[in-house]
mmCIF file of C-alpha atoms in Angstrom:
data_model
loop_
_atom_site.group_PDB
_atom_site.id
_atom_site.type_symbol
_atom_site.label_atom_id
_atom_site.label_comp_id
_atom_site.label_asym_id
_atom_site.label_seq_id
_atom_site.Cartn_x
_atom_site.Cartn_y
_atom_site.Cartn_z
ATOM 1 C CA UNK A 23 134.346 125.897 79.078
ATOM 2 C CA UNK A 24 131.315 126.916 76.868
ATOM 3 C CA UNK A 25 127.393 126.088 78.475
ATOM 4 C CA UNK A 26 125.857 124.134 76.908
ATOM 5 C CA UNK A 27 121.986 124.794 76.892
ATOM 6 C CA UNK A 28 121.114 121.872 78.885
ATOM 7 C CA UNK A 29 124.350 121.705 80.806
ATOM 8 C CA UNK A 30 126.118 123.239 83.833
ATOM 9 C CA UNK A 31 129.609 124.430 84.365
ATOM 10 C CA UNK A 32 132.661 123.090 85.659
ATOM 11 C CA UNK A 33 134.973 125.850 87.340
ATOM 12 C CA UNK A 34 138.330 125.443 89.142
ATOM 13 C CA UNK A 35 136.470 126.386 92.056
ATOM 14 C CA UNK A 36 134.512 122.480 92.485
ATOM 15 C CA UNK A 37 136.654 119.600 94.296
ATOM 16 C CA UNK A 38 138.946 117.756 91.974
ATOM 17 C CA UNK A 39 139.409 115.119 94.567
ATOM 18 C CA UNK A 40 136.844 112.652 96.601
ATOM 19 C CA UNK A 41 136.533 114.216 100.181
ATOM 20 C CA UNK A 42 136.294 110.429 101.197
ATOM 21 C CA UNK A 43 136.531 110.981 104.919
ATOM 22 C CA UNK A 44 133.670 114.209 104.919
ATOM 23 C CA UNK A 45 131.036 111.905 102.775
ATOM 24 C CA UNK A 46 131.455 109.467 105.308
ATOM 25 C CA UNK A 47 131.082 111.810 108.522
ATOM 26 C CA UNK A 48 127.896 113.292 106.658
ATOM 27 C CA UNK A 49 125.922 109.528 106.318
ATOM 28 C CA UNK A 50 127.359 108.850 109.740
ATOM 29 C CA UNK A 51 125.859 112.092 111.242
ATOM 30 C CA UNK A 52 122.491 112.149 109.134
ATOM 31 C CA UNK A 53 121.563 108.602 110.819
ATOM 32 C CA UNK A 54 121.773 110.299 114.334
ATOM 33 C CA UNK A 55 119.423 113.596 113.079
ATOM 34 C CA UNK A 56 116.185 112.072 113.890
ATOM 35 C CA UNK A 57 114.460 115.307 115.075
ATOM 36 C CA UNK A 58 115.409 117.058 112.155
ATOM 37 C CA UNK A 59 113.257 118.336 109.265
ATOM 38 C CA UNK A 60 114.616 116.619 106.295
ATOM 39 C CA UNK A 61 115.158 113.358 108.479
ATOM 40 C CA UNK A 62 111.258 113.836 109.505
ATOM 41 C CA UNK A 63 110.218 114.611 105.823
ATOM 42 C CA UNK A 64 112.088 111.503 104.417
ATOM 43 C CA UNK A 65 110.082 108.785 106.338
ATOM 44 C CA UNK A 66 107.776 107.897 102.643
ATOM 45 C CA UNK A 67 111.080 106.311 101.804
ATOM 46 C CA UNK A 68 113.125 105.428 105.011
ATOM 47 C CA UNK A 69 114.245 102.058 103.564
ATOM 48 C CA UNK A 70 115.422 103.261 100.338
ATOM 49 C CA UNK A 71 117.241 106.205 102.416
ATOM 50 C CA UNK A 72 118.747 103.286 105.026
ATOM 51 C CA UNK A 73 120.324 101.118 101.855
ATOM 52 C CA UNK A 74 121.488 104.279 100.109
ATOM 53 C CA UNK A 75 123.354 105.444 103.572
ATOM 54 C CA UNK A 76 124.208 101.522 104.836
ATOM 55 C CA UNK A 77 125.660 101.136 100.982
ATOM 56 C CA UNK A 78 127.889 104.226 100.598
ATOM 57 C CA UNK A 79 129.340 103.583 104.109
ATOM 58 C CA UNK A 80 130.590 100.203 103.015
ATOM 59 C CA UNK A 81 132.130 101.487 99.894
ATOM 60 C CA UNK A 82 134.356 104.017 101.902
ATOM 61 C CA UNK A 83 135.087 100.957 104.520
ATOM 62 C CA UNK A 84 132.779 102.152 107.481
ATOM 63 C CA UNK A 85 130.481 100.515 107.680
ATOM 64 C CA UNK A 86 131.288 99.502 111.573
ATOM 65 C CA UNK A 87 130.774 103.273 112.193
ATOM 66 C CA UNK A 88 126.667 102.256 111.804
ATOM 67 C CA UNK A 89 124.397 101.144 114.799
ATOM 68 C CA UNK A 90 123.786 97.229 113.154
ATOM 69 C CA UNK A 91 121.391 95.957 115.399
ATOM 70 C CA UNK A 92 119.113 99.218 115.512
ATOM 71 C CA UNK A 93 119.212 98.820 111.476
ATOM 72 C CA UNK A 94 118.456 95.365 111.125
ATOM 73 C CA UNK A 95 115.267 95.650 114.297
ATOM 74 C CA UNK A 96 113.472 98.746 111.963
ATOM 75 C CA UNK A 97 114.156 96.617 108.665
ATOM 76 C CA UNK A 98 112.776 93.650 110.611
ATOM 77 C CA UNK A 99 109.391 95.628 111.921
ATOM 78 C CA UNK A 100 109.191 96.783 108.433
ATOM 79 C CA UNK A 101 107.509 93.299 107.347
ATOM 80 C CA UNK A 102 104.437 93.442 106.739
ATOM 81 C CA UNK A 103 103.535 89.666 108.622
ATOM 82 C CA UNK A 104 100.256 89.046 106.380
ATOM 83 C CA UNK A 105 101.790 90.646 102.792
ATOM 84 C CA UNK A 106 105.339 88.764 103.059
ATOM 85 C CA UNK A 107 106.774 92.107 101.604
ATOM 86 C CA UNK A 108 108.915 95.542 103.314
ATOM 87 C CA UNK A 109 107.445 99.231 103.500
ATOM 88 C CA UNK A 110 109.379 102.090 103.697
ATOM 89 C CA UNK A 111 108.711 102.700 107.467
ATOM 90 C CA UNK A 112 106.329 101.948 110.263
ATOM 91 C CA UNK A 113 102.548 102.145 109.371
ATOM 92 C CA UNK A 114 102.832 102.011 105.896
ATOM 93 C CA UNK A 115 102.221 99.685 103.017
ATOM 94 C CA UNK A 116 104.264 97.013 101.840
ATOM 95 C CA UNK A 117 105.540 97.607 98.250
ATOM 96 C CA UNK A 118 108.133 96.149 95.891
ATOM 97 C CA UNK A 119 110.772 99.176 95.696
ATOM 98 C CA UNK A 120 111.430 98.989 99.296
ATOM 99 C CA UNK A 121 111.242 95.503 99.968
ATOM 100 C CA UNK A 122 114.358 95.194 97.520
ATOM 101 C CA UNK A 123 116.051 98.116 99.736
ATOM 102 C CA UNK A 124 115.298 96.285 103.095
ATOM 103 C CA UNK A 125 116.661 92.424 101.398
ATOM 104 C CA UNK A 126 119.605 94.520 100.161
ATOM 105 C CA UNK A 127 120.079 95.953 103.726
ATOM 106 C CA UNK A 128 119.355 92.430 105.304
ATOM 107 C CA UNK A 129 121.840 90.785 103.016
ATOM 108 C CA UNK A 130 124.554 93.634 103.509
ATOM 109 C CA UNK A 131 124.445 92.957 106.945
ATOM 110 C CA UNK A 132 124.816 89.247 106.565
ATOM 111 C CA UNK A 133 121.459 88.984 108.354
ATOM 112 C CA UNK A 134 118.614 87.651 105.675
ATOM 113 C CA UNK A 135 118.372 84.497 107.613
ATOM 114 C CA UNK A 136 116.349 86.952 110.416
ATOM 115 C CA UNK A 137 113.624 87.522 107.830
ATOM 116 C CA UNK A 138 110.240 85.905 106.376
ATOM 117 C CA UNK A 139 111.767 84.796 103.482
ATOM 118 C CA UNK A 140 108.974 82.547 102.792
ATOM 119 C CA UNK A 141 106.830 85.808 103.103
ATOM 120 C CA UNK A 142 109.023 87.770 101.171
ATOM 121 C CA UNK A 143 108.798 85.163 98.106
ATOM 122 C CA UNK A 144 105.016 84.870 98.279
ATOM 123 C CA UNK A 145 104.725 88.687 97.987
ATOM 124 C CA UNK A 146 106.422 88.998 95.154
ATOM 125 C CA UNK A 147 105.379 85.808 93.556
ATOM 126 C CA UNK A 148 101.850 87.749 93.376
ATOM 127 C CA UNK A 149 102.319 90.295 92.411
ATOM 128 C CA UNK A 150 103.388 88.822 89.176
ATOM 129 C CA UNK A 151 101.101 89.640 86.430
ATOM 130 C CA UNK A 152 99.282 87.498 83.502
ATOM 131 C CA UNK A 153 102.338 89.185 80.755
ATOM 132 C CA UNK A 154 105.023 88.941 83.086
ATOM 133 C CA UNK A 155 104.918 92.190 84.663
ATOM 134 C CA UNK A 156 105.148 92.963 88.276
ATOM 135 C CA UNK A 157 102.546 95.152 90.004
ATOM 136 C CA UNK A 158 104.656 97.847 92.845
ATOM 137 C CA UNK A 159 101.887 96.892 95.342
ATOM 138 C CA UNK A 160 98.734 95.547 95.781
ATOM 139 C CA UNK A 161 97.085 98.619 93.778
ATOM 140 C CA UNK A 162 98.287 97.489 90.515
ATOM 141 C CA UNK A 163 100.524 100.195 89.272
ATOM 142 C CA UNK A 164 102.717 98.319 86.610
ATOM 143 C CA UNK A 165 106.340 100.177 86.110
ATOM 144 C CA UNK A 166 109.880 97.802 84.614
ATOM 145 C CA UNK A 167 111.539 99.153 88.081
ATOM 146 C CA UNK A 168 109.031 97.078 89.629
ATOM 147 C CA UNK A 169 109.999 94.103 87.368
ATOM 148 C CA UNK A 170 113.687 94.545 87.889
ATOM 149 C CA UNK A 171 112.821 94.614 91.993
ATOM 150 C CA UNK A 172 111.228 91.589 91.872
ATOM 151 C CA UNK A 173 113.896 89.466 89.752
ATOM 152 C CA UNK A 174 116.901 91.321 91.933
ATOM 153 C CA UNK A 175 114.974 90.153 95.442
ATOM 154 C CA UNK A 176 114.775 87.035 94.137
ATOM 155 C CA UNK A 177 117.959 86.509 92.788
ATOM 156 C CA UNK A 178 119.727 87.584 96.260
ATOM 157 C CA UNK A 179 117.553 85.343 98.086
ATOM 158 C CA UNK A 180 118.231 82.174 95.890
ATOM 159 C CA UNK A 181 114.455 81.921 94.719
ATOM 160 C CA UNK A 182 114.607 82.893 91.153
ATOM 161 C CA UNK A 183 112.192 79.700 90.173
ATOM 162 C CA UNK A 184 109.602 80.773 92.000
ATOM 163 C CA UNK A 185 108.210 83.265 89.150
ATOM 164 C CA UNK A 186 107.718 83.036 85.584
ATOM 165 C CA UNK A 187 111.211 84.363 84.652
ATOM 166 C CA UNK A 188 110.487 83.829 80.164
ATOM 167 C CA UNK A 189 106.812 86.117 80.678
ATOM 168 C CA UNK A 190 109.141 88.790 83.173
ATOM 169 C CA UNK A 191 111.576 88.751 80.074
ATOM 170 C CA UNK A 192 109.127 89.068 77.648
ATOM 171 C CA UNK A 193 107.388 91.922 79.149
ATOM 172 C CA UNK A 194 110.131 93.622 79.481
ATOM 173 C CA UNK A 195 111.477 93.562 75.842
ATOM 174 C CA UNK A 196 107.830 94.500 74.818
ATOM 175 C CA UNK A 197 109.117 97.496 76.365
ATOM 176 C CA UNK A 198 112.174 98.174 74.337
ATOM 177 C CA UNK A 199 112.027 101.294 71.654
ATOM 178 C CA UNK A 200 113.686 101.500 68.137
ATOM 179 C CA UNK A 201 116.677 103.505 69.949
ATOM 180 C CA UNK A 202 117.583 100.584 71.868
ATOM 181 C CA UNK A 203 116.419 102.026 75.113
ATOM 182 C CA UNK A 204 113.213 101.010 77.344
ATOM 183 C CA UNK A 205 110.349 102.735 78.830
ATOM 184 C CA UNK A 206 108.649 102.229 81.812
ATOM 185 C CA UNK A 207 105.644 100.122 80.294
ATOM 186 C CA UNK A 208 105.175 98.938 76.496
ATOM 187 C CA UNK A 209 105.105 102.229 73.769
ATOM 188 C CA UNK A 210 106.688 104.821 77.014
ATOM 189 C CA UNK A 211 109.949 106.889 75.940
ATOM 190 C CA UNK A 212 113.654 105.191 76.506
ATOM 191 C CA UNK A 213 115.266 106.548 80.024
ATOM 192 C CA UNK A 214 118.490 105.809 81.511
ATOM 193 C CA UNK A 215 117.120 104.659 84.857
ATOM 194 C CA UNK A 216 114.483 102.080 83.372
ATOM 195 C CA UNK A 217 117.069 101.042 81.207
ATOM 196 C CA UNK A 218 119.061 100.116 83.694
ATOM 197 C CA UNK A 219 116.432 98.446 85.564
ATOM 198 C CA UNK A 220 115.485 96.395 81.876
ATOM 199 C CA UNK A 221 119.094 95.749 81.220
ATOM 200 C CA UNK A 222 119.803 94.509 85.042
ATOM 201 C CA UNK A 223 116.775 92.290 84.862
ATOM 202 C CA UNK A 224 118.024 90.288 81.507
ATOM 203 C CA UNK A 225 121.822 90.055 83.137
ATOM 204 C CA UNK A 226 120.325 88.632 86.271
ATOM 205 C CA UNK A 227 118.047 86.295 83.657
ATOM 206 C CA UNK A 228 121.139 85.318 81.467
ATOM 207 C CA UNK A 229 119.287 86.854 78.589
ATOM 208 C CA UNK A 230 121.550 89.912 77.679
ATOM 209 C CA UNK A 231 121.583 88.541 74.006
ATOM 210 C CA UNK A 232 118.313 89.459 73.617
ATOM 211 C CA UNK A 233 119.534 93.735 73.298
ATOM 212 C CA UNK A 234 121.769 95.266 70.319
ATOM 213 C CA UNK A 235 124.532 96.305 72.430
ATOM 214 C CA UNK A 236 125.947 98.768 69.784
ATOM 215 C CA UNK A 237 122.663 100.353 69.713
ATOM 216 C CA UNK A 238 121.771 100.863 73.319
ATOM 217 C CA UNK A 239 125.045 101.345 74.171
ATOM 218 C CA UNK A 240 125.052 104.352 71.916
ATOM 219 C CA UNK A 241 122.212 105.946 73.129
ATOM 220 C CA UNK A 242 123.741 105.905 76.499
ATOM 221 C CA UNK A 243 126.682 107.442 75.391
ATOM 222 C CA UNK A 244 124.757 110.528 74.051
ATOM 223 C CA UNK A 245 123.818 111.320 77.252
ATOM 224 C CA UNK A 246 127.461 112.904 78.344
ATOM 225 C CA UNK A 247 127.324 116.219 78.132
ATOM 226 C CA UNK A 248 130.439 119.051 77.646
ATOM 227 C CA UNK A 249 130.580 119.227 81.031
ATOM 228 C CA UNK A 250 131.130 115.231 81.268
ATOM 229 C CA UNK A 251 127.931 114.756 83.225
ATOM 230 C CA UNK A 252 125.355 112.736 81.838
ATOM 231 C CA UNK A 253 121.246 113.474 81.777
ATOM 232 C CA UNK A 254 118.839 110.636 81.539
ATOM 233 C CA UNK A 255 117.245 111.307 78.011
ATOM 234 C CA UNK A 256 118.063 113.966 75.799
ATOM 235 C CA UNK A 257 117.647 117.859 76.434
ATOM 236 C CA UNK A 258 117.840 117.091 79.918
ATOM 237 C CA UNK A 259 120.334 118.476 82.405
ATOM 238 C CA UNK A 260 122.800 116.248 84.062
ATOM 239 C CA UNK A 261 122.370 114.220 86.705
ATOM 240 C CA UNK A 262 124.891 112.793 89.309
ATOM 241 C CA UNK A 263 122.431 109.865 90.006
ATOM 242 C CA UNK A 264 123.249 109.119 86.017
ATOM 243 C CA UNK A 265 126.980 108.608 86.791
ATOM 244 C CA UNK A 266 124.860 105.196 88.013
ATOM 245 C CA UNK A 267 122.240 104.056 86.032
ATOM 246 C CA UNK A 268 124.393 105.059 82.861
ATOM 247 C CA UNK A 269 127.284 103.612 83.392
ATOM 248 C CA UNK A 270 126.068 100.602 85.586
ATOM 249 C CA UNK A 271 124.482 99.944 82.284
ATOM 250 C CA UNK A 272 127.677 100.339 80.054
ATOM 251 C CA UNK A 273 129.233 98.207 82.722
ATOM 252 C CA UNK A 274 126.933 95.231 82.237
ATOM 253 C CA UNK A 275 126.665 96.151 78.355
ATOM 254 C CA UNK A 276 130.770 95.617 77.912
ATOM 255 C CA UNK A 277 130.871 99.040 76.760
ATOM 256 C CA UNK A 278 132.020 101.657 79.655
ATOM 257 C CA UNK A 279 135.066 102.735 77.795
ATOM 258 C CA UNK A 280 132.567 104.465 75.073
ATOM 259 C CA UNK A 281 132.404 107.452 78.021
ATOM 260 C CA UNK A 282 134.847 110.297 78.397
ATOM 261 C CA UNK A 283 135.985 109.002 81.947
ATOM 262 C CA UNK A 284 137.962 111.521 82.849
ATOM 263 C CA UNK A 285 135.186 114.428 81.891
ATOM 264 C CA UNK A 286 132.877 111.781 83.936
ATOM 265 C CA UNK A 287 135.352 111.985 86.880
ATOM 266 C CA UNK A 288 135.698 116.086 86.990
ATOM 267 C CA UNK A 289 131.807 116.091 86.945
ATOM 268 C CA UNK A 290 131.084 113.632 90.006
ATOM 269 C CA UNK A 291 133.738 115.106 91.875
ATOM 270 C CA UNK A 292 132.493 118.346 91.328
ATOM 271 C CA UNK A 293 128.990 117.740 92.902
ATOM 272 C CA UNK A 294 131.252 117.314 96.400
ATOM 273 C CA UNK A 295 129.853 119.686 98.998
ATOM 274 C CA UNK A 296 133.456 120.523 100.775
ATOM 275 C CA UNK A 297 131.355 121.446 103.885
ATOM 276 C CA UNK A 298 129.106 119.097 104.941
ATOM 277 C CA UNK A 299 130.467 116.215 103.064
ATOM 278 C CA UNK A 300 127.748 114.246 100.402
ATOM 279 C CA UNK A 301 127.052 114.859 96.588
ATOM 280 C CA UNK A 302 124.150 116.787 94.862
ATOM 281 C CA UNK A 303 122.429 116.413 91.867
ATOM 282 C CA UNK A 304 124.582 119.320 89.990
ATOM 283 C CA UNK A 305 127.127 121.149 91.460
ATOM 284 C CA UNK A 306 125.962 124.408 94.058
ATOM 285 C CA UNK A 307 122.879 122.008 95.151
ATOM 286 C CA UNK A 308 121.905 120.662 98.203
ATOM 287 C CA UNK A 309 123.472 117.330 98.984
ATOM 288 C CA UNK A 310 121.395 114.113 100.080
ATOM 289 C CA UNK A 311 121.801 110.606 100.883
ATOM 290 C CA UNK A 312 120.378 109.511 97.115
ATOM 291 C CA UNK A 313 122.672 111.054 95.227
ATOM 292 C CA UNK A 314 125.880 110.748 97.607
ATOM 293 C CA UNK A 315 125.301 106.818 97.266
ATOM 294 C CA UNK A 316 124.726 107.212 93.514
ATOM 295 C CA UNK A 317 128.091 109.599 93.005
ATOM 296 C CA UNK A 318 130.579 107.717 94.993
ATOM 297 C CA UNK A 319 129.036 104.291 93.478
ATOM 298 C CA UNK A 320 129.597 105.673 90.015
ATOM 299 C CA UNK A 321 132.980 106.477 90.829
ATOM 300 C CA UNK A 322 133.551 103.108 92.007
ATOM 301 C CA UNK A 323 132.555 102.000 88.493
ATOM 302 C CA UNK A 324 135.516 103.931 86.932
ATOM 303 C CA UNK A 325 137.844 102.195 89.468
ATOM 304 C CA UNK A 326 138.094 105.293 92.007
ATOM 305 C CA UNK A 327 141.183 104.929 94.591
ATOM 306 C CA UNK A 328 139.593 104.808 97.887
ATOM 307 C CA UNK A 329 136.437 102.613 97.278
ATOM 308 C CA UNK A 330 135.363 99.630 97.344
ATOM 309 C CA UNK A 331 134.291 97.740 94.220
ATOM 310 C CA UNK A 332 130.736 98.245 93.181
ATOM 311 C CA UNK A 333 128.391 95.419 91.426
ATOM 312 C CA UNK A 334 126.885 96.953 88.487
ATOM 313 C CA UNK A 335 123.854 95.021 88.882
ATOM 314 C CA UNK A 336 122.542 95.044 92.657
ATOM 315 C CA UNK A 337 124.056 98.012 93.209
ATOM 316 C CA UNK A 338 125.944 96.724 96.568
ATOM 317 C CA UNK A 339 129.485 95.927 97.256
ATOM 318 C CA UNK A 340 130.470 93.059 95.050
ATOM 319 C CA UNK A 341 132.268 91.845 98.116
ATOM 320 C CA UNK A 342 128.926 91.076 99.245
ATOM 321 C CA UNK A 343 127.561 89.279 96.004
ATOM 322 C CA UNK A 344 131.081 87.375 96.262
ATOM 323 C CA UNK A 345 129.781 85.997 100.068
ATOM 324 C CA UNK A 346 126.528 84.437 98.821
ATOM 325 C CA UNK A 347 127.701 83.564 95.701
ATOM 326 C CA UNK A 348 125.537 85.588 93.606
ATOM 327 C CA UNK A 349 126.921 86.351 90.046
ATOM 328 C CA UNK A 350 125.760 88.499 87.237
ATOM 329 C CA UNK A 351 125.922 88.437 83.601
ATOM 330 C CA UNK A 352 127.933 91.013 81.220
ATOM 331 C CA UNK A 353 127.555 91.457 78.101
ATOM 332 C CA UNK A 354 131.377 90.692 75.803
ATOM 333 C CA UNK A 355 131.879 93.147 72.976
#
């Protein structure tokens, strides 16, 4: 197969098949590697590491292989008792990206009831801004992820009223570009992951009618590559964490049959380590917890044997959004 500039190659050489049993030995085993280096370097984002791990181990149906209780008492000491919201681990600051990762976690493990939800709703409640926007944290960086957070918490803890859901949807389709895509703040360049996080907010909003789907849904076609992998804007090299946010969005959009699914397949399964078990970001890399989460739930997506089904949304086990009842909107074409 010909390179192309921005592109890697497939060989006969990369897995053709998911190593189901290795990616699940590798989560299993990084949970219990708490002297190690990476485990030690990884504590800015502990949380965010615990849902990626706790999530992929419940798509391959092991999630009893995970200590519950020792999950659910760091998530719990994670609260920040006078902010309402979750930080990433002990000692640091509350902020909105990881108190979605520790609801998701509490809510995975059927164990939300534990938490300050009161707290948790008054946290994000202010950090609500005049134009609809969300703050991260209390020092005011603005960012759509941050509004998607904020609507998604809500959402999965029945609370959705409690903010100004029209000025959140308003702000966020200031942010839309002629392409169709979205930025990360009003006039910033289209990119697969804040699209996502723009196009997740107005499904969980019921407002999907407000976005072209043609449009949008071409520009995140574009981003498959020869070698079926797909980068997050152009001239970019692919991404396994784009097998998500790109087709998560085609999900919701109606549109997921625009991809080359079987290209998409060979590329995913290609990022494999046969060794350790996990994915990378391109194949030969090193594999972590991120983007083994983000491969196997984009193969979920294309209705891999194996897996559990995926919500294209929350990003959880829909098995899960089935329990509390939460639903999503997607888009008919």
């Amino acid at each position: 197969m010909a390179s192309h500039p921005k592109d890697v190659v497939i060989t006969d050489e990369h897995p053709k098949t998911l190593l189901l049993q290795k990616h699940a030995d590798y989560i299993v085993g990084y949970s219990k590697k708490k002297e190690d280096y990476e485990f030690t370097m990884t504590e800015h984002f502990r949380m965010s590491g615990m849902y990626w791990g706790i999530t992929a181990v419940d798509l391959l149906s092991q999630l009893e292989r995970m200590d519950r209780s020792q999950i659910i008492e760091f998530v719990l000491q994670c609260q920040d008792q006078t902010r309402g919201g979750f930080s990433p681990s002990l000692g640091h600051d509350a902020h909105l990206l990881y108190t979605l990762s520790a609801v998701q976690l509490l809510v995975i493990l059927d164990s939300i009831e534990e938490a300050d939800v009161d707290g948790v709703v008054k946290f994000i409640v202010g950090l609500q801004n005049e134009d609809g926007s969300f703050s991260g944290d209390q020092w005011g960086e603005v960012d759509t992820r941050f509004s998607f957070c904020a609507v998604a918490c809500l959402a999965l803890l029945k609370r959705l009223d409690a903010i100004n859901t029209d000025k959140a949807v308003e702000f966020v389709m200031k942010c839309q570009n002629v392409d169709g895509g979205f930025g990360t703040r009003p006039g910033s360049e289209s990119h697969a992951g804040q699209i996502y996080c723009c196009v997740g907010l107005l499904s969980i909003t019921g407002q999907l009618h407000r976005i072209n789907g043609d449009l949008l849904g071409w520009w995140l076609c574009e981003r498959q590559l020869p070698s079926g992998g797909l980068n997050g804007r152009p001239e970019k090299l692919p991404d396994v964490c784009y097998s998500w946010w790109v087709l998560a969005s085609l999900t919701v959009l109606g549109r997921l049959h625009w991809i080359n699914s079987s290209k998409m397949r060979l590329f995913i399964m290609a990022t494999q380590d046969p060794e350790t078990g996990g994915f990378t970001d391109r194949p030969g890399d090193m594999v972590d917890l991120y983007h083994t989460l983000f491969g196997l739930a984009g193969l979920s997506l294309l209705g891999e044997t194996g897996l559990k089904q995926i919500n294209p949304v929350f990003c959880m086990p829909q098995h899960v959004l089935d329990r509390i009842s939460v639903s999503v909107q997607i888009m008919s074409t």
